[in-house]
Amino acid sequence: MLGMTFAGLRVPLRWCPRPWAVTSMFCMAEPRWGKASVSSTWRLLSGTSIEPPLTRERYGVSRLPFSRVTAQDLHAFQQLVPGRVVTDEEQLRSHNTDWLRTVRGHSEVLLKPESTAEVSQLLRYCNERNLAVTPQGGNTGMVGGSVPVFDEILISTALMDQVISFDNVSGALVCQAGCILESLNQYVEGQGYIMPLDLGAKGSCHIGGNLATNAGGLRLLRYGSLRGTVLGLEAVLADGTILNCLSSLRKDNTGYDLKQLLIGSEGTLGLITAVSILCPRRPCAVNVALLGCKSFTRVLEVFAMCRDLLGEILSAYEFLDTECMRMVQTHLKLSNPLTDSAFYVLIETSGSCASHDEEKLNTFLERALDSGLVTAGTLATDQGKIKALWALRERITEALSHDGYVYKYDLSLPVNKLYDLVAETRVRVGTSARSVVGYGHLGDGNLHLNVTADSHSDTLLAVLEPFVYDWTARHCGSISAEHGLGFKKRDHIHYSKSSAAVQLMQRLKHMLDPKGIMNPYKTIPSID
Ligand code: FAD
Ligand code: MLT
Ligand code: ZN
């Protein structure tokens, strides 16, 4: 049993000395700021070791007329980044396939710069030679953006992992783009701060990749999006120009905010080399409750109650359905501390005064139980139990990858309509899928609808798409809440953006990268 099961009684909460659940489902390397390389851990996580077919075959894409890498190019790369040019097929394998094992490219070279100057030289060279490139961080992206479609050159930020400065009065952290999110969190925790974002991929993803995808995650409800917490960034454009916008100022209204253009650009406008980000103080009191609800309507009512009664200490409101719970139980052998429920809600509070939080949480839990909105619940106040409860939510992605081929949808929807899509999809796919599950960041109006099947099938894909996108557009939602468009969703951008907006994006792309070498086939449909 996790934490204390409450039954309408006042639950004494205890101070939690090391508050955040620093869950790492990834076997990450020791935090380090040196130069040893961090190996990708995706291999350990994926449900299957079978490689997907090449993207060009599965999706019938045509290669654009970029140059091909020659021996002379390899020689030039060796001069620019000596000893950091990877051409070994075995070593390249994990970099050519995405975490979900749904897309696969066949890049023959991976470059590992250590500095912005090296990135600049590499991109200048590639641009002059008309060689396409794919920036890669931790390769945990969910939309096929981080791997080449054909033979694009991979430029990895793995060796750009230095903290540049940390201001322990303002909380402004400046670091290179290849720092692993979890390592950064550990680093700032030591100074009494936390990173403003947290996600299940924290043990592998890089902060540069987080910015490039504008990752949302588990703390967005409390600390807002990276569009607010990022203070500045440095990036290298396609022609090698270094764009230094690495400010640590909170306020700066001098001209256009260029960093916003790079945030969420998924490697198509430039390669982010450094980041300046504002870290919040580490909360000293953290509590996590897992509650069971009979229906989705009740999940929404509990959310409203939470916002009323917990107010500013509410730091996460996540939900999962019973199918998700079954997934983590079956594939990861996690145990459900509650009796079976149709829906589960994970609530986290974090604040600066344990007794204040305790009082608020007690009032809320009593009210939630007395009203009948919640049928069961358990509360965790110490780090081990907090971590165990978070695992039930954070590890759904991993559990799904063990269930089969995953069709993944990441949607923003009005909360009251959010679960209707899961129910309708279930009816629509019938027995052609193994499972249809719904979970997500309910507090942010973000649904993760996932469908699993024995294997990839064009027939099932046609049942799902454009149905899911049409449905989302009809309900004024977005077809990508936080994962981006990458390779898999770029041609569906019009479901969420007007053609005028897409055309302006295409013009911006053309202006910054006239030859189109930066992560081609991704995010923005080509002009033709
Ligand atoms: P990659 O996967 O390597 O790259 C992603 C994209 O960014 C690619 O298009 C790539 O070309 C580009 N890119 C990478 N680095 C740079 C750079 N330095 N400059 C320019 N472009 C670059 N996402 C969420 O939003 N919320 C979640 O809660 C969440 N949870 C996840 C849980 C799991 C288990 C997994 C596997 C993924 C999850 N994700 C989540 C997906 C998420 O987008 C990534 O985990 C993360 O933000 C990507 O970082 P990365 O370093 O792995 O980037
Ligand atoms: C999550 O919230 O768990 C992530 O966005 C990953 C996913 O959608 O599976
Ligand atoms: Zn998510």
XYZ file of C-alpha atoms in Angstrom, residues 26-481:
456
model
C 16.008 5.841 -17.867
C 19.301 4.405 -16.751
C 20.962 7.747 -17.001
C 24.615 8.456 -16.618
C 25.903 10.101 -13.455
C 25.370 13.846 -13.547
C 28.437 15.183 -15.135
C 29.728 18.338 -16.640
C 32.778 16.723 -18.172
C 33.205 15.364 -21.637
C 32.526 11.651 -21.457
C 29.677 10.762 -23.746
C 26.181 9.915 -22.512
C 24.897 6.929 -24.369
C 21.343 6.901 -25.578
C 19.212 4.681 -23.374
C 16.267 4.198 -25.693
C 17.306 0.645 -26.354
C 16.541 -0.296 -22.777
C 13.126 1.198 -22.893
C 11.431 0.292 -26.072
C 9.064 -2.622 -25.967
C 10.593 -4.301 -28.971
C 13.986 -4.527 -30.546
C 12.571 -4.885 -34.057
C 13.610 -2.047 -36.308
C 10.850 -0.296 -38.222
C 11.012 -0.202 -42.012
C 12.812 2.774 -43.524
C 10.676 5.907 -43.414
C 11.017 6.451 -47.150
C 9.510 3.012 -47.749
C 6.719 3.129 -45.194
C 5.641 6.631 -46.094
C 6.680 6.826 -49.757
C 8.680 10.047 -49.408
C 10.925 11.349 -52.179
C 14.422 12.561 -51.390
C 15.038 16.250 -52.064
C 18.063 17.112 -54.221
C 20.609 17.582 -51.427
C 24.221 16.571 -51.955
C 25.409 13.229 -50.670
C 28.222 12.911 -48.149
C 31.549 12.175 -49.829
C 34.896 11.023 -48.465
C 36.057 14.604 -48.858
C 33.199 15.795 -46.641
C 34.136 13.256 -43.977
C 37.684 14.494 -44.130
C 36.492 18.096 -43.682
C 34.332 17.064 -40.687
C 37.345 15.355 -39.112
C 39.203 18.637 -39.360
C 36.341 20.560 -37.769
C 35.466 18.107 -34.960
C 38.467 15.797 -34.661
C 37.649 12.342 -33.304
C 33.964 13.194 -33.071
C 32.739 11.996 -36.456
C 30.768 8.762 -36.099
C 30.356 6.619 -39.209
C 30.090 3.177 -37.654
C 26.771 1.635 -38.722
C 26.212 -0.074 -35.390
C 26.761 3.146 -33.448
C 24.497 5.035 -35.814
C 21.638 2.576 -35.488
C 20.010 4.056 -32.382
C 20.375 7.577 -33.782
C 18.607 6.637 -37.002
C 15.499 5.225 -35.283
C 13.078 7.148 -33.102
C 12.228 6.238 -29.520
C 8.832 4.878 -30.532
C 10.428 2.794 -33.299
C 8.056 4.106 -35.885
C 10.416 5.917 -38.264
C 13.904 5.134 -39.496
C 16.404 7.026 -41.577
C 19.789 5.948 -42.886
C 22.221 8.696 -42.007
C 25.809 7.648 -42.494
C 27.396 10.241 -40.267
C 26.843 11.719 -36.817
C 28.804 14.786 -35.722
C 29.420 15.667 -32.103
C 30.433 19.292 -31.680
C 31.432 20.560 -28.240
C 31.029 24.285 -28.784
C 28.897 26.858 -30.557
C 31.864 27.762 -32.747
C 32.109 24.160 -33.925
C 28.367 24.014 -34.679
C 28.749 27.214 -36.666
C 31.622 25.828 -38.721
C 29.777 22.575 -39.379
C 26.601 24.290 -40.502
C 28.465 26.776 -42.679
C 30.180 23.853 -44.375
C 26.954 21.851 -44.819
C 25.127 24.873 -46.184
C 27.831 25.587 -48.737
C 27.845 21.935 -49.801
C 24.026 21.709 -49.802
C 24.111 18.864 -47.261
C 20.942 18.387 -45.209
C 21.219 18.047 -41.411
C 19.067 16.827 -38.540
C 19.786 18.265 -35.082
C 19.456 15.598 -32.415
C 19.256 15.892 -28.637
C 18.206 12.887 -26.547
C 16.161 11.386 -29.409
C 13.070 11.066 -27.234
C 10.774 13.044 -29.538
C 7.366 11.547 -30.278
C 6.712 12.769 -33.826
C 9.664 11.505 -35.812
C 11.434 14.881 -35.892
C 14.718 13.817 -34.346
C 15.825 11.220 -36.851
C 16.718 11.638 -40.514
C 14.208 10.695 -43.171
C 16.946 9.835 -45.669
C 20.675 10.383 -45.197
C 20.634 13.772 -43.460
C 23.733 14.384 -41.369
C 23.035 14.054 -37.665
C 24.398 16.809 -35.449
C 24.153 15.714 -31.851
C 24.297 18.023 -28.822
C 25.433 15.146 -26.566
C 28.826 16.701 -25.864
C 27.493 20.221 -25.317
C 26.634 19.567 -21.704
C 28.223 22.323 -19.666
C 26.500 24.595 -17.169
C 27.681 28.095 -18.012
C 26.336 29.991 -14.999
C 23.710 29.909 -12.302
C 22.512 32.976 -10.439
C 21.271 31.775 -7.078
C 19.447 35.004 -6.350
C 17.366 35.219 -9.531
C 17.388 31.490 -10.334
C 18.608 32.138 -13.901
C 20.448 29.112 -15.277
C 22.561 29.399 -18.411
C 23.798 26.161 -19.961
C 24.708 24.458 -23.183
C 21.911 22.834 -25.154
C 23.025 19.248 -24.594
C 22.568 19.224 -20.817
C 20.239 16.414 -19.795
C 17.104 17.728 -18.114
C 17.384 15.470 -15.084
C 21.034 16.394 -14.546
C 20.100 20.061 -14.662
C 17.348 19.461 -12.158
C 19.778 17.755 -9.807
C 22.260 20.579 -10.276
C 19.784 23.370 -9.452
C 18.191 21.333 -6.644
C 21.548 21.495 -4.932
C 21.143 25.273 -4.941
C 17.555 25.263 -3.674
C 15.851 25.497 -7.068
C 14.130 23.189 -9.553
C 13.813 23.190 -13.318
C 10.497 24.704 -14.423
C 9.738 21.640 -16.546
C 9.639 17.939 -15.856
C 8.819 15.035 -18.122
C 9.011 11.271 -18.212
C 11.960 11.491 -20.629
C 13.978 13.669 -18.224
C 16.789 11.113 -17.902
C 17.567 11.296 -21.630
C 16.145 14.473 -23.179
C 18.347 17.524 -23.623
C 17.338 21.034 -22.671
C 17.973 22.115 -26.278
C 15.557 19.409 -27.467
C 13.051 20.576 -24.877
C 13.179 24.093 -26.281
C 13.167 22.885 -29.875
C 9.924 20.981 -29.209
C 8.566 23.520 -26.700
C 7.995 20.550 -24.389
C 5.153 20.878 -21.909
C 5.239 18.087 -19.344
C 4.179 17.653 -15.772
C 4.893 21.064 -14.255
C 3.343 23.299 -16.879
C 0.185 23.802 -14.839
C 2.258 25.481 -12.159
C 5.212 27.115 -13.902
C 3.795 27.750 -17.357
C 5.289 26.981 -20.741
C 8.894 27.392 -21.859
C 7.677 30.410 -23.802
C 7.490 32.135 -20.434
C 10.354 30.575 -18.491
C 13.047 30.734 -21.184
C 14.867 34.034 -20.796
C 17.156 33.703 -23.771
C 18.886 31.346 -26.131
C 21.746 31.061 -28.538
C 21.336 29.322 -31.881
C 23.275 28.756 -35.041
C 21.405 29.395 -38.277
C 21.699 27.319 -41.434
C 24.514 29.442 -42.898
C 26.552 29.272 -39.693
C 25.505 32.670 -38.305
C 25.555 32.655 -34.512
C 22.421 34.276 -33.122
C 23.220 35.317 -29.575
C 20.020 36.095 -27.678
C 21.318 34.560 -24.466
C 19.943 37.226 -22.163
C 19.132 36.509 -18.524
C 16.870 39.520 -18.210
C 13.276 39.010 -17.232
C 12.198 42.091 -19.135
C 13.528 43.122 -22.521
C 11.276 44.853 -25.008
C 13.817 45.766 -27.621
C 12.373 44.662 -30.940
C 11.012 41.279 -31.929
C 11.419 38.402 -29.503
C 13.504 36.139 -31.757
C 13.922 33.394 -29.180
C 10.213 32.624 -29.533
C 10.775 31.775 -33.179
C 13.364 29.149 -32.250
C 11.297 27.692 -29.382
C 9.130 24.966 -30.909
C 10.864 25.180 -34.321
C 11.939 21.511 -34.130
C 15.350 22.027 -35.665
C 13.992 23.562 -38.869
C 15.271 27.119 -38.361
C 18.557 26.658 -36.552
C 20.394 24.589 -34.005
C 19.945 25.781 -30.422
C 23.347 25.792 -28.734
C 22.688 27.399 -25.344
C 19.766 28.242 -23.125
C 19.010 30.752 -20.383
C 16.087 29.654 -18.237
C 14.439 30.875 -15.057
C 14.238 28.243 -12.322
C 11.642 28.417 -9.549
C 12.579 27.903 -5.893
C 12.443 24.300 -4.791
C 9.212 23.830 -2.861
C 9.843 22.446 0.608
C 6.504 20.690 0.991
C 5.289 18.300 -1.699
C 2.387 15.858 -1.522
C 0.919 13.562 -4.102
C -2.535 11.980 -4.030
C -3.915 9.329 -6.346
C -7.697 9.305 -6.475
C -10.199 7.030 -8.171
C -13.284 8.407 -9.955
C -16.244 6.613 -11.461
C -16.601 8.826 -14.505
C -14.816 11.478 -16.496
C -17.430 14.027 -15.445
C -16.283 13.440 -11.884
C -12.660 13.891 -12.900
C -13.648 17.352 -14.128
C -15.631 18.152 -11.004
C -12.675 17.143 -8.822
C -10.483 19.444 -10.918
C -12.808 22.373 -10.275
C -12.827 21.526 -6.563
C -9.058 21.266 -6.543
C -8.627 24.675 -8.064
C -11.023 26.162 -5.516
C -9.590 24.508 -2.438
C -5.911 24.032 -3.264
C -5.434 27.248 -5.215
C -1.801 28.232 -5.616
C -0.341 25.002 -4.165
C -1.793 22.802 -6.915
C 1.184 21.852 -9.078
C -0.113 18.969 -11.205
C -3.485 17.559 -12.188
C -2.964 14.493 -14.374
C -5.429 11.801 -15.340
C -5.344 8.253 -16.676
C -8.071 5.838 -17.556
C -8.444 2.266 -16.385
C -6.811 0.948 -19.587
C -3.647 2.922 -18.798
C -3.562 1.458 -15.309
C -3.910 -1.992 -16.839
C -0.958 -1.214 -19.157
C 1.462 -0.244 -16.384
C 0.334 -3.209 -14.275
C 0.675 -5.706 -17.107
C 3.823 -4.528 -18.841
C 5.782 -2.893 -16.031
C 4.452 -4.856 -13.060
C 3.566 -1.680 -11.177
C 0.888 -2.097 -8.571
C -2.288 -0.137 -8.317
C -2.687 1.007 -4.713
C -6.431 1.591 -5.178
C -9.352 -0.616 -6.046
C -10.070 -0.609 -9.755
C -11.606 2.627 -11.011
C -12.754 3.848 -14.389
C -10.467 6.882 -14.018
C -7.552 7.928 -11.840
C -6.409 11.406 -10.994
C -2.924 12.249 -9.806
C -2.791 15.475 -7.855
C 0.407 17.087 -6.687
C 0.697 20.020 -4.337
C 3.869 21.940 -3.701
C 4.398 24.894 -1.480
C 6.632 26.631 0.966
C 4.747 25.861 4.189
C 3.946 22.241 5.083
C 1.268 23.016 7.689
C -0.520 25.399 5.358
C -0.520 22.795 2.575
C -1.632 20.101 4.996
C -4.634 22.101 6.066
C -5.659 22.836 2.499
C -5.138 19.275 1.354
C -7.122 17.843 4.276
C -10.045 20.122 3.532
C -9.943 19.151 -0.113
C -9.654 15.389 0.497
C -12.481 15.417 3.043
C -14.711 17.365 0.697
C -13.842 15.159 -2.291
C -14.670 11.974 -0.362
C -17.782 13.311 1.367
C -19.221 14.557 -1.910
C -18.808 11.122 -3.467
C -16.811 12.544 -6.377
C -13.919 10.353 -5.384
C -14.354 6.682 -4.573
C -10.890 5.887 -3.244
C -7.607 7.591 -2.701
C -4.131 7.311 -1.372
C -1.753 9.991 -0.276
C 2.036 9.988 -0.468
C 4.165 12.309 1.568
C 7.599 10.746 1.441
C 9.786 10.670 -1.591
C 9.708 6.927 -2.260
C 5.942 6.806 -2.256
C 5.630 10.017 -4.208
C 7.914 8.492 -6.817
C 5.877 5.276 -6.915
C 2.649 7.168 -7.490
C 4.202 9.331 -10.195
C 5.521 6.193 -11.940
C 1.946 5.059 -12.552
C 1.410 8.158 -14.661
C 4.881 8.881 -16.037
C 5.565 5.367 -17.261
C 2.427 4.929 -19.351
C 4.415 5.859 -22.482
C 6.897 3.098 -21.766
C 4.159 0.561 -20.972
C 2.399 1.357 -24.247
C 5.553 0.688 -26.217
C 5.473 -2.866 -24.820
C 1.894 -3.298 -25.964
C 2.582 -3.098 -29.679
C 2.789 -0.490 -32.410
C 1.611 2.829 -30.963
C -0.466 5.390 -32.852
C 0.110 8.498 -30.765
C -2.023 11.618 -30.638
C -1.304 14.639 -28.469
C -4.238 17.010 -28.513
C -5.345 20.250 -26.922
C -9.101 20.216 -26.386
C -11.709 21.953 -24.260
C -11.596 19.847 -21.075
C -15.272 19.011 -21.041
C -14.983 17.365 -24.489
C -11.594 15.788 -23.966
C -12.527 12.211 -23.148
C -15.379 12.019 -25.695
C -12.716 11.583 -28.362
C -11.266 8.531 -26.610
C -14.714 6.970 -26.298
C -15.586 7.677 -29.948
C -12.233 6.364 -31.155
C -12.749 3.153 -29.206
C -16.065 2.560 -30.927
C -14.634 3.510 -34.311
C -11.623 1.176 -34.263
C -13.530 -1.749 -32.726
C -11.449 -4.901 -32.675
C -8.822 -3.681 -35.133
C -6.808 -2.216 -32.247
C -5.434 -3.860 -29.129
C -6.144 -0.920 -26.875
C -7.372 2.635 -27.011
C -6.232 4.640 -24.011
C -6.583 8.183 -22.737
C -4.344 10.016 -20.290
C -2.711 13.379 -20.036
C -2.202 16.751 -18.500
C -5.834 17.468 -17.754
C -4.981 20.657 -15.926
C -3.599 21.961 -19.241
C -6.448 20.639 -21.427
C -3.991 18.169 -22.994
C -5.174 14.693 -23.957
C -2.829 11.885 -24.979
C -4.930 9.516 -27.059
C -2.967 6.368 -27.870
C -4.021 3.368 -29.893
C -1.982 0.166 -29.901
C -2.075 -2.653 -32.437
C -0.089 -5.748 -33.366
C 1.784 -3.800 -36.007
C 1.639 -0.727 -38.201
C -1.259 -0.943 -40.621
C -2.299 1.519 -43.299
C -5.895 0.360 -42.846
C -5.971 1.226 -39.152
C -4.160 4.480 -39.856
C -6.900 5.378 -42.325
C -9.515 4.676 -39.647
C -7.724 7.039 -37.265
C -6.651 9.791 -39.618
C -8.053 12.195 -40.563
C -10.848 11.289 -38.099
C -8.841 12.358 -35.013
C -7.697 15.586 -36.667
C -11.150 16.455 -38.016
C -12.677 15.819 -34.611
C -10.060 17.996 -32.931
C -10.469 20.861 -35.401
C -14.262 20.660 -35.080
C -13.898 21.147 -31.342
C -11.483 24.059 -31.829
C -8.539 22.097 -30.482
C -4.939 21.715 -31.592
C -3.522 18.584 -33.210
C -0.297 19.045 -31.261
C -0.449 20.271 -27.698
